[in-house]
mmCIF file with all atom_site columns, C-alpha atoms in Angstrom:
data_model
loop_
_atom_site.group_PDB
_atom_site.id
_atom_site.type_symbol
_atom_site.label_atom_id
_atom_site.label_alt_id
_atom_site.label_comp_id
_atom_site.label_asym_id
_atom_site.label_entity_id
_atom_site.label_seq_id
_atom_site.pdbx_PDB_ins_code
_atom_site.Cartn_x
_atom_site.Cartn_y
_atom_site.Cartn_z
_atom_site.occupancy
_atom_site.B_iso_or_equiv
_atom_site.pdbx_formal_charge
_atom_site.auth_seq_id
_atom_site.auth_comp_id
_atom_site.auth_asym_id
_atom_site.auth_atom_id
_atom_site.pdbx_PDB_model_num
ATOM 1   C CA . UNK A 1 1   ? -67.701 -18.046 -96.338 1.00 41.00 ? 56  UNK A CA 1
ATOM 2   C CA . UNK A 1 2   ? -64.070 -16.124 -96.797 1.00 43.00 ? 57  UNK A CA 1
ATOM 3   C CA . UNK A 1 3   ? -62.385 -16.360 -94.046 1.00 53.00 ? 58  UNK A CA 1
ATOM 4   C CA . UNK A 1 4   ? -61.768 -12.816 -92.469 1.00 58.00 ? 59  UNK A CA 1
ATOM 5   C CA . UNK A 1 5   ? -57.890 -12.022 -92.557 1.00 59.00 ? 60  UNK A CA 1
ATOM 6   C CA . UNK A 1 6   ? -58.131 -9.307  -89.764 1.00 59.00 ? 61  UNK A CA 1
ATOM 7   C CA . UNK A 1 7   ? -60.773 -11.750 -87.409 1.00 58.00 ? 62  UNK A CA 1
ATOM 8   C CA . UNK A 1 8   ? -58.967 -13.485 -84.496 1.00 58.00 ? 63  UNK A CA 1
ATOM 9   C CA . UNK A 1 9   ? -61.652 -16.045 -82.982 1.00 62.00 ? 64  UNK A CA 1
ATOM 10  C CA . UNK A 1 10  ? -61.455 -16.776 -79.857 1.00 65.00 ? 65  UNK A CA 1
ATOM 11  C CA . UNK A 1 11  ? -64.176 -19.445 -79.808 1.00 63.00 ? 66  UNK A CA 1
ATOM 12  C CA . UNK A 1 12  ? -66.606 -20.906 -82.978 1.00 68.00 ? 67  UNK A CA 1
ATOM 13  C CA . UNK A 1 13  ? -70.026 -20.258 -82.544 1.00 75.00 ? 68  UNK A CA 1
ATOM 14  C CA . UNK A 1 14  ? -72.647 -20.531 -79.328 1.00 81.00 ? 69  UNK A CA 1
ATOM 15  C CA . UNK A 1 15  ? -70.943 -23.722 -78.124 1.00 84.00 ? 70  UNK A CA 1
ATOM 16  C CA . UNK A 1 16  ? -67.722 -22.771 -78.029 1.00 83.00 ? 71  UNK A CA 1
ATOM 17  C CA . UNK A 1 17  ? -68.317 -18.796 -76.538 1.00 85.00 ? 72  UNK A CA 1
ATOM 18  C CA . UNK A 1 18  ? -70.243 -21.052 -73.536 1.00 88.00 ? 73  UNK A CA 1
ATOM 19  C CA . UNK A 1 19  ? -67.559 -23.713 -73.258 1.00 88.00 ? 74  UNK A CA 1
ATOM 20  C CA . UNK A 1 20  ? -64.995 -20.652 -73.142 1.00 88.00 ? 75  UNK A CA 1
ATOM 21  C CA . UNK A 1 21  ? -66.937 -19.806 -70.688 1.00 92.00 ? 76  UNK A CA 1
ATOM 22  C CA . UNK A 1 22  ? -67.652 -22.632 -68.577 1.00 94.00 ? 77  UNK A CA 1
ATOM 23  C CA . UNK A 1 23  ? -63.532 -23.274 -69.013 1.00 94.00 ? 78  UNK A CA 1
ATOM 24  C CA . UNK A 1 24  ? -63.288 -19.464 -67.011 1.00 95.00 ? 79  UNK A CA 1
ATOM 25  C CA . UNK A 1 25  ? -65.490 -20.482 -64.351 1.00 97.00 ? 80  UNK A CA 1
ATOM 26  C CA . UNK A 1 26  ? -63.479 -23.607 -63.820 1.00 96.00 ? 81  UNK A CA 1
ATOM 27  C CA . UNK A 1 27  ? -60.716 -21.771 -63.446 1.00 96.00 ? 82  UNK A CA 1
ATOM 28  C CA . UNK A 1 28  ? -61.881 -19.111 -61.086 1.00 97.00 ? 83  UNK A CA 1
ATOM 29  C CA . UNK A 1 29  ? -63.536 -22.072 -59.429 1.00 96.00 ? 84  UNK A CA 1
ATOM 30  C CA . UNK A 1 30  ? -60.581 -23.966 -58.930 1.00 96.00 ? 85  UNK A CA 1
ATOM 31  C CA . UNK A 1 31  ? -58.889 -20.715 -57.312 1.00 97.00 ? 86  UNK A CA 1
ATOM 32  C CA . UNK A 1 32  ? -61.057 -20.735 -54.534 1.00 96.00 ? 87  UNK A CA 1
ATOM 33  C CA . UNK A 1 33  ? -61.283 -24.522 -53.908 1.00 96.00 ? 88  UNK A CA 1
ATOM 34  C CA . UNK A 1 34  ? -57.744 -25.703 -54.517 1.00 95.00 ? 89  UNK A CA 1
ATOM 35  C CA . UNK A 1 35  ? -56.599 -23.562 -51.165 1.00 95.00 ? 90  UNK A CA 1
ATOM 36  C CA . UNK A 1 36  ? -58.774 -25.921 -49.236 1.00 95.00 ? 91  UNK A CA 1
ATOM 37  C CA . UNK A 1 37  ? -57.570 -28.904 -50.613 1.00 95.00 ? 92  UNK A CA 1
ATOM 38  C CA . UNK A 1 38  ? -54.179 -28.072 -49.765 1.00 94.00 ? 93  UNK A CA 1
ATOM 39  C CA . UNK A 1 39  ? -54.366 -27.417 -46.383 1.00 94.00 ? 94  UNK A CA 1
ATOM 40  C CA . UNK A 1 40  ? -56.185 -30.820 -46.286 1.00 95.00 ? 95  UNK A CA 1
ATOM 41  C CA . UNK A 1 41  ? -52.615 -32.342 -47.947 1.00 93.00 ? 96  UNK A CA 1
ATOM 42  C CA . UNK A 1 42  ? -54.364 -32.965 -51.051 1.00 94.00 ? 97  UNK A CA 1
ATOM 43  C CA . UNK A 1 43  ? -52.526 -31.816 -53.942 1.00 92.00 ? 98  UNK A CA 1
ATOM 44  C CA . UNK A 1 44  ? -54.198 -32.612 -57.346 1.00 92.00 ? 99  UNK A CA 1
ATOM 45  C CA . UNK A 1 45  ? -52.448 -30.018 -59.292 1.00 90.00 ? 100 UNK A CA 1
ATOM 46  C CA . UNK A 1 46  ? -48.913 -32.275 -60.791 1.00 90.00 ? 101 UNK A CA 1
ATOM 47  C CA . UNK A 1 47  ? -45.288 -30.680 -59.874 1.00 90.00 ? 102 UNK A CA 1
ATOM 48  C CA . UNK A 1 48  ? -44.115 -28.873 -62.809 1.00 91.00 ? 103 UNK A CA 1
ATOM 49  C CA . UNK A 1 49  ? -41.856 -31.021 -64.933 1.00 94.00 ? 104 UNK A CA 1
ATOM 50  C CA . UNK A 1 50  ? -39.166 -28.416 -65.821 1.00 92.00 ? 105 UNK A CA 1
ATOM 51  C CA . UNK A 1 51  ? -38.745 -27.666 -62.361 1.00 89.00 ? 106 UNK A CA 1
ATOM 52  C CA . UNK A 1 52  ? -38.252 -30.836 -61.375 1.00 92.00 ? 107 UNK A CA 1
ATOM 53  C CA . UNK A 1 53  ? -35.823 -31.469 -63.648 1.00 94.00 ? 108 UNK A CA 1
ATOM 54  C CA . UNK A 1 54  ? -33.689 -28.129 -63.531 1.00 91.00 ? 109 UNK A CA 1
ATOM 55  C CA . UNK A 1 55  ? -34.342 -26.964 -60.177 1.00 88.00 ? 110 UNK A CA 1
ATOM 56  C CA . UNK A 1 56  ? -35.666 -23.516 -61.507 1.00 85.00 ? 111 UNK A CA 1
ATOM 57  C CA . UNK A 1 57  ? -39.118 -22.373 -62.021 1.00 86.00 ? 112 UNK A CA 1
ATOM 58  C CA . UNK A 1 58  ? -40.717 -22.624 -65.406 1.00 89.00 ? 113 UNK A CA 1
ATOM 59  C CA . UNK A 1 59  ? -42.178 -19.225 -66.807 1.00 90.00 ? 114 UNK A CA 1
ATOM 60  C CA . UNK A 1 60  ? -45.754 -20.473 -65.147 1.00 91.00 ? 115 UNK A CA 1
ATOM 61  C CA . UNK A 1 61  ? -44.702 -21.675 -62.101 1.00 90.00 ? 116 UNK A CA 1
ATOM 62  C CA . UNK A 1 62  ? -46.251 -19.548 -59.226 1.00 91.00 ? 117 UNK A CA 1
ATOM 63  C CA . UNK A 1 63  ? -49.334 -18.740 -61.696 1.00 94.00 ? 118 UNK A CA 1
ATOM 64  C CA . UNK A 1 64  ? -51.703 -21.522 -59.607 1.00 95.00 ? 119 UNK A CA 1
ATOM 65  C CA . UNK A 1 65  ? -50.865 -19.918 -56.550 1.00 94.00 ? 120 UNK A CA 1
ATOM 66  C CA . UNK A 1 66  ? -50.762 -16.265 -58.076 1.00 96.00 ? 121 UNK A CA 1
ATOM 67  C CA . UNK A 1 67  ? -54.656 -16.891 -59.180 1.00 97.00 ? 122 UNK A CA 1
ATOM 68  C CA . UNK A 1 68  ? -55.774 -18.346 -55.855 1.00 97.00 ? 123 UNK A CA 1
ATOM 69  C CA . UNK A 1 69  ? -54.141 -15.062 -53.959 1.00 98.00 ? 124 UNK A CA 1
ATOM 70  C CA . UNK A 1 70  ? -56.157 -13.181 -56.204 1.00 97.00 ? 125 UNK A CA 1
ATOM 71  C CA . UNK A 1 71  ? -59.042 -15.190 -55.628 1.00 97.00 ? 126 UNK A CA 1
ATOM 72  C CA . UNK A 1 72  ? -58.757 -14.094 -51.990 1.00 96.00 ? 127 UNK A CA 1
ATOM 73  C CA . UNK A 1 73  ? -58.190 -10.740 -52.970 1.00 96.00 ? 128 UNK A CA 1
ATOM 74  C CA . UNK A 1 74  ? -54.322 -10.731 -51.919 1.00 97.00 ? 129 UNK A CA 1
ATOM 75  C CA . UNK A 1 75  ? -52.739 -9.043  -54.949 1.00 97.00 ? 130 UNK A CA 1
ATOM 76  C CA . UNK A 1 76  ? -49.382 -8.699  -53.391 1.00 95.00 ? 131 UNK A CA 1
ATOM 77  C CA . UNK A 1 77  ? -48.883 -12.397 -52.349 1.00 95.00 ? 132 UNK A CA 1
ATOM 78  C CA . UNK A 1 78  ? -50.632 -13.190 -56.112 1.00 96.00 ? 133 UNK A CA 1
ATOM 79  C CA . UNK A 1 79  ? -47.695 -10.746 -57.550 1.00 93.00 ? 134 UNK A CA 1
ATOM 80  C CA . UNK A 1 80  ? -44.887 -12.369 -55.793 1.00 92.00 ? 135 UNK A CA 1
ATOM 81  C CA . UNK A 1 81  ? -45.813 -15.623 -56.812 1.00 93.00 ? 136 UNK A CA 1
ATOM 82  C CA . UNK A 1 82  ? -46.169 -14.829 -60.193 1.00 93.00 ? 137 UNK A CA 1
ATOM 83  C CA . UNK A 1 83  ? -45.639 -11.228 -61.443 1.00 92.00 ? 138 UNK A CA 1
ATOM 84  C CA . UNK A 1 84  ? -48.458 -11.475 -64.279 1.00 93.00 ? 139 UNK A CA 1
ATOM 85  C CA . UNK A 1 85  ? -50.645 -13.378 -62.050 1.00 95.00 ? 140 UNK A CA 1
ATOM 86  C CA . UNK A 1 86  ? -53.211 -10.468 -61.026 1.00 96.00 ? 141 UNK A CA 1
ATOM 87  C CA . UNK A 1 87  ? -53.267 -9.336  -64.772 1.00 95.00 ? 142 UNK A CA 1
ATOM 88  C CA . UNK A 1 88  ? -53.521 -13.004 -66.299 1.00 95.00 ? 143 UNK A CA 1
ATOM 89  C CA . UNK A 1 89  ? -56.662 -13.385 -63.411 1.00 98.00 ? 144 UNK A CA 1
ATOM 90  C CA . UNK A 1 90  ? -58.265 -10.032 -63.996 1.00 97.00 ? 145 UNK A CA 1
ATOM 91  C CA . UNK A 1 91  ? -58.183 -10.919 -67.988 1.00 95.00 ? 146 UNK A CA 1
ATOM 92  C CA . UNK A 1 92  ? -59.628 -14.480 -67.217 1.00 96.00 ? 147 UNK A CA 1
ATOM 93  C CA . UNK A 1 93  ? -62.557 -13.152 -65.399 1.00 97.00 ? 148 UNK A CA 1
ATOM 94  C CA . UNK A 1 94  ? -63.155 -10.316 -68.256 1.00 95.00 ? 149 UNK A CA 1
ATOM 95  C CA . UNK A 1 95  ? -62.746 -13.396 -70.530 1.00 92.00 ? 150 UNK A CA 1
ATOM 96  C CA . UNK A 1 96  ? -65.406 -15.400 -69.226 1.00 95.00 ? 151 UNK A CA 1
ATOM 97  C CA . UNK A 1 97  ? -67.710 -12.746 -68.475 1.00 95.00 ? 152 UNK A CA 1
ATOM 98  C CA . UNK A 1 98  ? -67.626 -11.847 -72.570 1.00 92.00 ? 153 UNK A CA 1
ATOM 99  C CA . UNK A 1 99  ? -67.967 -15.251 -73.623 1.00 91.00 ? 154 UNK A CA 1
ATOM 100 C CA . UNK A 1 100 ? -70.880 -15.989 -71.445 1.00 93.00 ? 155 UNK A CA 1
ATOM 101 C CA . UNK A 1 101 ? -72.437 -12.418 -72.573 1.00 92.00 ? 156 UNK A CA 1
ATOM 102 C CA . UNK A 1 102 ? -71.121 -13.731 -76.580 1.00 89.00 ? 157 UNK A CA 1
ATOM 103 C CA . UNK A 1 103 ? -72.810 -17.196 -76.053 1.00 89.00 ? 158 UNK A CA 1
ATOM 104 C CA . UNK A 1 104 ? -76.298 -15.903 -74.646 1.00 91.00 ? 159 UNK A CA 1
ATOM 105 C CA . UNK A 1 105 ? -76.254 -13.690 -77.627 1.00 89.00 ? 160 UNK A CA 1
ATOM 106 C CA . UNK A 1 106 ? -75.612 -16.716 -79.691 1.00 85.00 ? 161 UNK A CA 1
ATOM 107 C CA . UNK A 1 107 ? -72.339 -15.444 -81.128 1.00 80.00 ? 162 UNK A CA 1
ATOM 108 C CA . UNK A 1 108 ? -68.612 -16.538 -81.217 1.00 80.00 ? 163 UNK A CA 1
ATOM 109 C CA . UNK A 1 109 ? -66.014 -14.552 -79.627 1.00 79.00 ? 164 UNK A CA 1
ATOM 110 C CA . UNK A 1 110 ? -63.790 -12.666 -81.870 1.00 77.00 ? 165 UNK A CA 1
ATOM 111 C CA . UNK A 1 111 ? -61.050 -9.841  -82.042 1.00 74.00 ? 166 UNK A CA 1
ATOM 112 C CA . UNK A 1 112 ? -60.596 -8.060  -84.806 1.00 77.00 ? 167 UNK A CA 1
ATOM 113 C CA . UNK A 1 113 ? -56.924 -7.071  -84.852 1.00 78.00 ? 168 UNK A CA 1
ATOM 114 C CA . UNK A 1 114 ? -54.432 -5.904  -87.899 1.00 83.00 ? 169 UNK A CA 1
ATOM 115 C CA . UNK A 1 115 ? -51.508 -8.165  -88.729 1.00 85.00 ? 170 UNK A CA 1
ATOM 116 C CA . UNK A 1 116 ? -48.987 -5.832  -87.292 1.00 89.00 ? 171 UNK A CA 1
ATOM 117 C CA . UNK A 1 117 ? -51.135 -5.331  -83.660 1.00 86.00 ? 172 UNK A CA 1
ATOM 118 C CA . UNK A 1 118 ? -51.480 -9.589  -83.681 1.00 84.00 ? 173 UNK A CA 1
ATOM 119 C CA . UNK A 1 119 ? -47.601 -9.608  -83.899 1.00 90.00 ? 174 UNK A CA 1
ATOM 120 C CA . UNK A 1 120 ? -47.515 -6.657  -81.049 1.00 93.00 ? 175 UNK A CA 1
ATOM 121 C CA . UNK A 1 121 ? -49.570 -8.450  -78.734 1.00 88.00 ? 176 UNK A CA 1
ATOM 122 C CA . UNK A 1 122 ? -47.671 -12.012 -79.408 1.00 91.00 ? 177 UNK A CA 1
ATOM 123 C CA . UNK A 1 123 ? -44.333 -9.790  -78.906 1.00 95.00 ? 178 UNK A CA 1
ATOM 124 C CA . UNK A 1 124 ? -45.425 -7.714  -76.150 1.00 94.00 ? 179 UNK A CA 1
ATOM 125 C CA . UNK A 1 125 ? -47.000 -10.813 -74.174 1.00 91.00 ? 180 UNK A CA 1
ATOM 126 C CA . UNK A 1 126 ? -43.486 -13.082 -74.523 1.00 93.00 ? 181 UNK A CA 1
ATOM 127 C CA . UNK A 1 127 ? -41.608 -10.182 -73.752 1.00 95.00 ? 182 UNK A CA 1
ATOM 128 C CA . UNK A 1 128 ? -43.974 -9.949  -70.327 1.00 92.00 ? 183 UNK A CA 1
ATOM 129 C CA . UNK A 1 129 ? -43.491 -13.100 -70.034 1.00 90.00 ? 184 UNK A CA 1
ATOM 130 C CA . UNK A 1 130 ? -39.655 -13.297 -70.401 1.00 92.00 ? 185 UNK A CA 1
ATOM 131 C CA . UNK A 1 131 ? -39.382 -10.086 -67.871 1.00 91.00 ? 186 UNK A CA 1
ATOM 132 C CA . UNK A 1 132 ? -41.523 -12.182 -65.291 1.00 89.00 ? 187 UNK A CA 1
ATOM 133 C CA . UNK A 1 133 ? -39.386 -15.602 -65.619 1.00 89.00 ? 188 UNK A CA 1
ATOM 134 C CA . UNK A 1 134 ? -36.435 -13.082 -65.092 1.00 89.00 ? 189 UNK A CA 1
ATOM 135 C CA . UNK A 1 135 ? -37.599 -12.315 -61.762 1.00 86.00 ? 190 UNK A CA 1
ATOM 136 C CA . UNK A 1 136 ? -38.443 -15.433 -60.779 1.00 81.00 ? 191 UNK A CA 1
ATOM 137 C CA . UNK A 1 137 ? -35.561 -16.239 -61.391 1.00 80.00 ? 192 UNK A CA 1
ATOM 138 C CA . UNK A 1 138 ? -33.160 -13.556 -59.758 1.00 79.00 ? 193 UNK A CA 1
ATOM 139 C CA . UNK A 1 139 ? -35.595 -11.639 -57.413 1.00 76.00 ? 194 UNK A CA 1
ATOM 140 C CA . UNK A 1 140 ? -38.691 -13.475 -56.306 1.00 72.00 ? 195 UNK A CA 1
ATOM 141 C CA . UNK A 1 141 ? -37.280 -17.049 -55.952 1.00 64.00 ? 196 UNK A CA 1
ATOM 142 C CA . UNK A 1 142 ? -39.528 -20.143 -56.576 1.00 59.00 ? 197 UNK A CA 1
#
């Protein structure tokens, strides 16, 4: 089979649309349990290494904390602790919801995009990124 230049797959086949899916539910999952565990002092998530060795937060840090704000519905705590958090969250749960749709269908889960609009999205999505580390940095704090 040629490979399709334009085809961007997102996960081979039935097993891996359902294991992209099961992965989303964990996720989701995790956002509503890992509030609990905290305020039990259980902390299974590890510190972030950059941040514990430069003192500054890492482009994710804040993103574990932005999802389980969102998973309570809070998007303005979810923002501040992570300004792509309630985007990143709302695109996991539209992520898991196609590739549970894709793997009932027996499918994989694929975009087809042009070369130019794969190097947009990579480009757009580091220069999110980059704008959100910025105010972590300078405006939102850790």
């Amino acid at each position: 089979m040629a490979a399709d230049a334009g085809r961007l797959t997102l996960a081979e086949g039935r097993e891996g649309s359902a294991a992209m899916a099961a992965a989303g539910v964990a996720v989701l999952g995790a956002a509503r349990v890992l509030p609990g565990l905290w305020a039990q002092g259980i902390n299974p998530v590890p510190p972030c290494p950059f941040r514990l060795l430069t003192g500054h937060p890492c482009p994710f840090c804040g993103a574990t904390r932005s999802f389980c704000a969102m998973a309570r519905g809070d998007v303005l705590a979810a923002a501040h602790f992570h300004p792509l958090g309630p985007l990143l969250f709302v695109a996991v749960i539209a992520l898991t919801v196609a590739a549970a749709v894709v793997a009932l269908r027996g499918g994989a889960l694929a975009l087809r995009l042009s070369p130019a609009a794969r190097q947009g999205l990579v480009a757009g999505g580091l220069a999110l990124l980059a704008v959100s580390w910025t105010l972590k940095w300078f405006w939102l704090g850790p």
